[in-house]
Coordinates of C-alpha atoms in Angstrom, one line a residue:
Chain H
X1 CA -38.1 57.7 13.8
X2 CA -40.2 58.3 17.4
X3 CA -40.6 61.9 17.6
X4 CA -42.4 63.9 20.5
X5 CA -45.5 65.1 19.5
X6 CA -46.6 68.7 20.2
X7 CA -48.7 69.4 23.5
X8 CA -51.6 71.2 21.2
X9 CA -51.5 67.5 19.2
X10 CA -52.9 65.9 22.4
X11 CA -56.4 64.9 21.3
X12 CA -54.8 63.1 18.4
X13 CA -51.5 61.4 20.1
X14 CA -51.6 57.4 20.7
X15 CA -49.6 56.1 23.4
X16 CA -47.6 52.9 23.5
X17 CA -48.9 50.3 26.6
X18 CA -47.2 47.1 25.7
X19 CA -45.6 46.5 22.4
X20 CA -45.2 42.4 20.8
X21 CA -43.5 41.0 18.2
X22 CA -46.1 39.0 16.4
X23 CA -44.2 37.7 13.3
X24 CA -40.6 37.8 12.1
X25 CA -40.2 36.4 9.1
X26 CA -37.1 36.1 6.1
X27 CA -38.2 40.2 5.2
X28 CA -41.3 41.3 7.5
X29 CA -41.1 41.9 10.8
X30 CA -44.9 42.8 12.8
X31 CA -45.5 44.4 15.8
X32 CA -49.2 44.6 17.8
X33 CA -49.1 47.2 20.1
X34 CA -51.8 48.2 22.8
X35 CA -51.8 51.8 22.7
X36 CA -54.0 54.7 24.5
X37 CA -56.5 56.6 22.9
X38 CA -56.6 60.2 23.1
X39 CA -60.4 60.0 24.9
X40 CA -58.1 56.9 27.9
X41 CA -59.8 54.3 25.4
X42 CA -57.1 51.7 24.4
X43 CA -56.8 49.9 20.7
X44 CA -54.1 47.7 19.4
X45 CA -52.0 48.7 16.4
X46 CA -50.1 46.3 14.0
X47 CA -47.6 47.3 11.7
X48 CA -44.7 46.3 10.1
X49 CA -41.0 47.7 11.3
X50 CA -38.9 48.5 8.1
X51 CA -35.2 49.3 8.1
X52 CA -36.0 52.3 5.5
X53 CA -34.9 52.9 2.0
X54 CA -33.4 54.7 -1.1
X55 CA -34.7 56.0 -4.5
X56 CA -32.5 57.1 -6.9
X57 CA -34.2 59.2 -10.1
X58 CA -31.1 58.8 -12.2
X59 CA -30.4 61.4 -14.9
X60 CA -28.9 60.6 -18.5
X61 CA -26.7 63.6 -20.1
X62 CA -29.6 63.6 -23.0
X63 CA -32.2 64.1 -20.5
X64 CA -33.6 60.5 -20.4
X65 CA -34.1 58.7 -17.2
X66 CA -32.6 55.3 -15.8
X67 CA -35.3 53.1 -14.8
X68 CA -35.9 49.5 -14.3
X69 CA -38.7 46.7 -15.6
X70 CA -38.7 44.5 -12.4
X71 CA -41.3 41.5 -11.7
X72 CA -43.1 42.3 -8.1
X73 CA -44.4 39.3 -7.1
X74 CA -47.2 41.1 -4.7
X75 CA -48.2 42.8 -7.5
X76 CA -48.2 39.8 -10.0
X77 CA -47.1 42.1 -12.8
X78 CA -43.7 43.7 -14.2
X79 CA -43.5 47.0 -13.0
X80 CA -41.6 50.1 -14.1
X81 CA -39.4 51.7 -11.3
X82 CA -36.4 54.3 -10.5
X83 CA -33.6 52.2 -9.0
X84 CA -34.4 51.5 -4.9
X85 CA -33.2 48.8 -2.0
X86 CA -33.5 48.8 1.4
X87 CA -31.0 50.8 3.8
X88 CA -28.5 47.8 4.9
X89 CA -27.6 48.4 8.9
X90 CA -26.3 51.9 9.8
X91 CA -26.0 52.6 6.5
X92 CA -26.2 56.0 5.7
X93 CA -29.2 57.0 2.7
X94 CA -26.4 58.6 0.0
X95 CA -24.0 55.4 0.6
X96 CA -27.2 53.3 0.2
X97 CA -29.0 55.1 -3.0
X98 CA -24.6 54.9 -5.1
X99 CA -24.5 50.8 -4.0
X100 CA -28.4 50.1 -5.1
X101 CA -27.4 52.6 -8.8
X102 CA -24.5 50.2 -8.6
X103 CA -25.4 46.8 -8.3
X104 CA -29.1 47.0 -10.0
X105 CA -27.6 49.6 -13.3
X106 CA -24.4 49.1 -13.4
X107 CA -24.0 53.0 -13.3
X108 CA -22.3 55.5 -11.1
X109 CA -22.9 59.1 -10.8
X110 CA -20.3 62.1 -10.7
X111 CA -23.1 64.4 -8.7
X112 CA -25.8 63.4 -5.8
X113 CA -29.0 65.7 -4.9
X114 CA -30.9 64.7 -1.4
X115 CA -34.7 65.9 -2.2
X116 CA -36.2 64.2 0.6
X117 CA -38.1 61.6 1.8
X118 CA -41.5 59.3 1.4
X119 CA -43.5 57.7 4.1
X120 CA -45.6 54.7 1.5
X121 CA -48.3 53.0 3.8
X122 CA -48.4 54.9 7.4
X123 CA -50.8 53.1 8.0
X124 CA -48.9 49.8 8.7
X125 CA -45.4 50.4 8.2
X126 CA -43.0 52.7 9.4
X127 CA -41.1 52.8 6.1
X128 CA -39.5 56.2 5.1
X129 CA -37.8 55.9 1.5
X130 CA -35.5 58.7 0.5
X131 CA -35.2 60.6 -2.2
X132 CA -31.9 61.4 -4.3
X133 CA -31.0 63.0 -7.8
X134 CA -28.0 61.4 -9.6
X135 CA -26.3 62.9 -12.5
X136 CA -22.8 62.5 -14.6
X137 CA -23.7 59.0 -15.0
X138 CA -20.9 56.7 -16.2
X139 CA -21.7 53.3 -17.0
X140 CA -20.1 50.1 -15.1
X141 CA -20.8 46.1 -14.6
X142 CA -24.5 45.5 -13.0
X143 CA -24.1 43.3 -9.8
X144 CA -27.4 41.9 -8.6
X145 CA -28.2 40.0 -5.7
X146 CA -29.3 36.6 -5.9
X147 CA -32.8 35.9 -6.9
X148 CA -33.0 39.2 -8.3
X149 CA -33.8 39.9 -11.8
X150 CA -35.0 42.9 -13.8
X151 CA -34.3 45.4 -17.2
X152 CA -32.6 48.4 -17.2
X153 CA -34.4 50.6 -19.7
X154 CA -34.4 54.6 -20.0
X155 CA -37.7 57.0 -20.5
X156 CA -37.8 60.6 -21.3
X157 CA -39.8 62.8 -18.6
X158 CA -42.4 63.4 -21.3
X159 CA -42.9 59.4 -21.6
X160 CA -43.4 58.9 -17.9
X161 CA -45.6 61.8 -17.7
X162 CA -48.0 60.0 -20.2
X163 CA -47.4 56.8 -18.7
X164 CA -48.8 58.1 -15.4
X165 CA -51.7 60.0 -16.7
X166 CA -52.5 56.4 -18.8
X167 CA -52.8 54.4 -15.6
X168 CA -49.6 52.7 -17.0
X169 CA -47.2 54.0 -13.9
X170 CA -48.7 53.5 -10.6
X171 CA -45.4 52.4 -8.4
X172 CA -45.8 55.2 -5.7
X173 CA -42.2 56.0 -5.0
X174 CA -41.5 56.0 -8.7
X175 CA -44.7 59.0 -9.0
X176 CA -42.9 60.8 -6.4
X177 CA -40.1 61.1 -8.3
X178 CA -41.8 62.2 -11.1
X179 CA -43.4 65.2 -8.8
X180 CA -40.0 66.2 -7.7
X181 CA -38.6 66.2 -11.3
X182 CA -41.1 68.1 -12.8
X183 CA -41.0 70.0 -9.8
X184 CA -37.5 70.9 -10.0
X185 CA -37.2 71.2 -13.8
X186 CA -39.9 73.8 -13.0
X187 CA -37.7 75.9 -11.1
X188 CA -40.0 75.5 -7.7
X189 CA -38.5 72.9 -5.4
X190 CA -34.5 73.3 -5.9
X191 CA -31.7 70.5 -5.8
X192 CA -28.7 70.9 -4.6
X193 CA -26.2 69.1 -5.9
X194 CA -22.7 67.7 -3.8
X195 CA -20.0 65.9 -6.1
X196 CA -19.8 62.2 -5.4
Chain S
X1 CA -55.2 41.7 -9.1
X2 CA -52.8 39.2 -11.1
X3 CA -52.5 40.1 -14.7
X4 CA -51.4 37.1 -16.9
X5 CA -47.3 38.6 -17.9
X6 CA -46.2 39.2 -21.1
X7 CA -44.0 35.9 -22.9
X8 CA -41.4 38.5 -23.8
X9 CA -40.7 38.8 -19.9
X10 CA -40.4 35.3 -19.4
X11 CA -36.6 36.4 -17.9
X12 CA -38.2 38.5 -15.4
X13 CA -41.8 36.4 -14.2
X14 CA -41.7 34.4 -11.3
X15 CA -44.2 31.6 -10.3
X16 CA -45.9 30.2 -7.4
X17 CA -45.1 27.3 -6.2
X18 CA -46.4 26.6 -3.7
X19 CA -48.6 29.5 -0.6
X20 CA -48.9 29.6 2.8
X21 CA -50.5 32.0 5.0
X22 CA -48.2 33.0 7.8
X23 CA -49.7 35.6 9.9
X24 CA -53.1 36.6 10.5
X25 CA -53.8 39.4 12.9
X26 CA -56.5 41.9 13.7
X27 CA -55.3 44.2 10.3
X28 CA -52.3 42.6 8.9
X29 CA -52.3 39.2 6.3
X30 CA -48.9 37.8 5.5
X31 CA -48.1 35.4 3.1
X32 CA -45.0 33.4 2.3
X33 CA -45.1 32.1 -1.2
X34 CA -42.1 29.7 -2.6
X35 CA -41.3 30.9 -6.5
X36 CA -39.9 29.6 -9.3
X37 CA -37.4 32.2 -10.7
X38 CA -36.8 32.8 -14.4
X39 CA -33.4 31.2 -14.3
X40 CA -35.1 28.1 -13.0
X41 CA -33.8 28.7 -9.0
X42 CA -36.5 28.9 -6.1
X43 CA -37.1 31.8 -4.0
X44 CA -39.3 33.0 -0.9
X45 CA -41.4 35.8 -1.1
X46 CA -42.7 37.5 2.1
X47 CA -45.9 39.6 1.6
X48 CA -49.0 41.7 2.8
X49 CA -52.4 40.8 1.3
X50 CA -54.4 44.4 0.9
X51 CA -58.1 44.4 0.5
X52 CA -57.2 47.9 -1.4
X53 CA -58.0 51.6 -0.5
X54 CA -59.7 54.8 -1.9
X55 CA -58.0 58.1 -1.4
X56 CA -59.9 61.5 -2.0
X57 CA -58.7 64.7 -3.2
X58 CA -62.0 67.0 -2.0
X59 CA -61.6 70.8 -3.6
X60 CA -63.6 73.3 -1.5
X61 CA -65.5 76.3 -4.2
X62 CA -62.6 78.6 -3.0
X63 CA -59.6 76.1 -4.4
X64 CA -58.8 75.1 -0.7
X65 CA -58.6 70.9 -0.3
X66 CA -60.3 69.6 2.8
X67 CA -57.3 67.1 4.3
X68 CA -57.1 65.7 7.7
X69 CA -54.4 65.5 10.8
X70 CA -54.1 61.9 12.1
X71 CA -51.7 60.1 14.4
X72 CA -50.2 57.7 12.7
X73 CA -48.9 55.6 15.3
X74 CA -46.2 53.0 13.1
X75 CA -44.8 56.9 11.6
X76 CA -45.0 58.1 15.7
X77 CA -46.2 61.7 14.5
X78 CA -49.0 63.5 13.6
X79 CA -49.3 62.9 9.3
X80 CA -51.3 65.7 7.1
X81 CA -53.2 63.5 4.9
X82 CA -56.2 63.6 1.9
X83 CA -58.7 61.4 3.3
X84 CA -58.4 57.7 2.8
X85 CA -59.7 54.2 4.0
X86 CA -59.9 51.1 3.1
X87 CA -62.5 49.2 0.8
X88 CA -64.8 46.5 3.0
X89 CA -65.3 43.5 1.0
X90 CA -66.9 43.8 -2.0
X91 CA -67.3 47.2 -2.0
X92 CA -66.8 49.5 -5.3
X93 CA -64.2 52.1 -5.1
X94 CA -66.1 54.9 -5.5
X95 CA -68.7 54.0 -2.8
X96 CA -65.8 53.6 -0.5
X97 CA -64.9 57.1 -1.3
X98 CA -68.0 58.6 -0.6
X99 CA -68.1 56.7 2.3
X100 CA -64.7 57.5 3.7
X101 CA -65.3 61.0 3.1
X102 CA -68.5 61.3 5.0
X103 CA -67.3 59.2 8.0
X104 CA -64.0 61.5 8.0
X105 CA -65.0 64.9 7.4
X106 CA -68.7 64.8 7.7
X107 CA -69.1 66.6 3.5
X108 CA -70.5 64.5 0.7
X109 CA -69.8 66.0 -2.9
X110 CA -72.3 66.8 -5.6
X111 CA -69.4 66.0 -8.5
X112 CA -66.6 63.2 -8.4
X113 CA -63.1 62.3 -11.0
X114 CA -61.7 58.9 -11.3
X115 CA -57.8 59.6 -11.5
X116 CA -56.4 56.4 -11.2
X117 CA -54.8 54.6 -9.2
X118 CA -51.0 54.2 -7.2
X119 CA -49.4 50.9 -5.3
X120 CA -47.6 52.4 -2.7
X121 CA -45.5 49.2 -1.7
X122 CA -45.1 47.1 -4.5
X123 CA -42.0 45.0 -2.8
X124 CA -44.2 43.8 0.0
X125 CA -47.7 44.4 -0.4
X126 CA -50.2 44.2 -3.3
X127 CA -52.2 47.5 -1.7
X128 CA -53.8 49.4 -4.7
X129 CA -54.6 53.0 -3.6
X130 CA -57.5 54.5 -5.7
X131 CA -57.5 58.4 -6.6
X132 CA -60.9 60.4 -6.4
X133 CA -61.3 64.1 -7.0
X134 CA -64.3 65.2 -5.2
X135 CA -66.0 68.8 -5.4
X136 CA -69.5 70.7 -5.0
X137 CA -68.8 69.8 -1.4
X138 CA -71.9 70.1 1.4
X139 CA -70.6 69.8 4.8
X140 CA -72.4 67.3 7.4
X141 CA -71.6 65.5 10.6
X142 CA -68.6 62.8 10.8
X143 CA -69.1 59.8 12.3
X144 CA -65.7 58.6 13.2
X145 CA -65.2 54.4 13.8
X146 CA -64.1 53.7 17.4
X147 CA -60.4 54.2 17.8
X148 CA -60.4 57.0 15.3
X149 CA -59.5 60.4 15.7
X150 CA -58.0 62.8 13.4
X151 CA -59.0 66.6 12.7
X152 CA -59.7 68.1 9.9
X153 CA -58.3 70.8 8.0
X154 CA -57.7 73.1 5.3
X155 CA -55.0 73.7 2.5
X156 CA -54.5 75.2 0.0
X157 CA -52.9 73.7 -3.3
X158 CA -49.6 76.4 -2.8
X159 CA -49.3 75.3 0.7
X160 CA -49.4 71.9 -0.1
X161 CA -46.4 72.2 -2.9
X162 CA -44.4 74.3 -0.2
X163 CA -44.8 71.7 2.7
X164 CA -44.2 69.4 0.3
X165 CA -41.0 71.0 -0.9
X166 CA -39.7 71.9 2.5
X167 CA -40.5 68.0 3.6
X168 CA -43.0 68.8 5.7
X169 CA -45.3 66.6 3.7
X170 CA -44.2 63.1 3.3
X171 CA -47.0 60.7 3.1
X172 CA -47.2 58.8 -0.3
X173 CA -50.3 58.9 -1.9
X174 CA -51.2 62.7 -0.5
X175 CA -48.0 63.5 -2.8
X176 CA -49.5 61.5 -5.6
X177 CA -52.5 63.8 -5.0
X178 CA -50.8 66.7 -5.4
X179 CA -48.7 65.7 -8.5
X180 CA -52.7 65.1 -10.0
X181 CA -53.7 68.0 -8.7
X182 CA -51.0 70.0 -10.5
X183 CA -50.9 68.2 -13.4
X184 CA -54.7 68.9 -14.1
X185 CA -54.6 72.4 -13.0
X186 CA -51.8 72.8 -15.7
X187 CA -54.3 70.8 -18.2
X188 CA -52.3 68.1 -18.7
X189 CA -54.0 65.4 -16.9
X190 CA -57.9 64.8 -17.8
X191 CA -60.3 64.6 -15.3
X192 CA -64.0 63.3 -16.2
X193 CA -65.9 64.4 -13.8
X194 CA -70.0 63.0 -12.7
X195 CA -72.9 63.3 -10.5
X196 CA -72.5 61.5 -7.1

């Protein structure tokens, strides 16, 4: 998502000189461009090219929330999660975040909010992840993808507010979706919700 | 930071097999692990070795947070960010903040907060982001690293929640610092605050 930067942005704009493909791998893909500096110094840049992905903070009638326990091997550790994958090819985010719900829960949900959208290390990647509500939840068969594992547990809002204040929940996304929930069930940063 | 699992999630822990370093550039480490899955299958798994961060959420005596503009050149856009960087070997967290701070925005801070701490992209990177509140702020000179330019600004905590809300504001952990920021204005979230 290249966008042009304002003209009062130009002591801080970096410029592309040559761009490389310096690793493509089974998942990562690294680029190491030479860029311009806003003072005509040049640097290079390497980061990874991501296709993008979907969150889904998934809302039981009683107020609980759909979660997952899944093992991330960076991480060493199970970690507690709201439902994500990566966008497939020109698939479009809602489309992405109901097929994720789908195959990791085993749920589906009769309503669908877009709240927005989180850039995670823009520093090195160019990975956007976006955000959507699901509600109505009716459960179905769980179909994961080979190699893939995890729990489907619930939590009330209260519980994951103490489990990020304990140090307990630290997946970024996942404390993103906490913000907007509390947020929202605040009555500052509104929803609004389309029927499936 | 690998923590030794739990046996009850022996169906969800995967185990190396067997590591090899794949890329090595300037900035980015990748490694490609093989791994044992829990149903006894093999797997690949693709992934960024992080020295860590330090991110710092620095509250000026009227309430207003000193945050920076930077090009962030994998996001192509100007990002609106607390200030951040990443830890040099063997350095402790909270020196890195003090140090990231100065360089960046030239103040140093009579009073600091551990939070705790977010992973901000657990499916391909161990990155660990540490969360410092910072205040009793003295202004001095930055002293920027070559290749760095960003500009620094003011916010206050209302502005933030509305460019937040309105998507404006999309990077990861300066959302997480918000959500803190709220959540211990609303006396929910401790703080234990000490001299620098």
């Amino acid at each position: 998502m290249r966008v042009v930067a304002k003209t009062e942005d130009a002591h801080l704009v970096e410029r592309l000189l040559e761009s490389a493909e310096v690793y493509q791998g089974s998942f990562l893909r690294v680029l190491k461009d030479r860029v311009s500096l806003p003072d005509g110094g040049t640097a290079t840049r390497e980061f990874i090219r991501h296709p993008g992905a979907v969150m889904v903070v998934p809302m039981l009638p009683d107020g609980r929330l759909l979660m997952e326990r899944q093992y991330r091997y960076p991480m060493g550790r199970v970690m507690l999660e709201f439902p994500a994958g990566k966008l497939d090819a020109g698939e479009d985010p809602l489309s992405c975040g109901q097929r994720e719900l789908a195959e990791e829960t085993g749920y589906s949900a009769a309503e669908w909010a877009y709240a927005g959208v989180l850039h995670n290390a823009i520093a090195y990647s160019d990975e956007g992840i976006h955000i959507y509500f699901a509600r109505g939840l009716t459960r179905g068969a769980q179909a994961l993808d080979a190699g893939e594992f995890l729990e489907v547990v619930t939590r009330t809002p209260e519980e994951l507010d103490q489990l990020a204040a304990s140090g307990e929940l630290t997946d970024a996304k996942t404390l993103i979706g906490l913000l907007w929930l509390q947020r929202w069930q605040q009555g500052a940063w509104p929803l609004s919700w389309q029927a499936a």
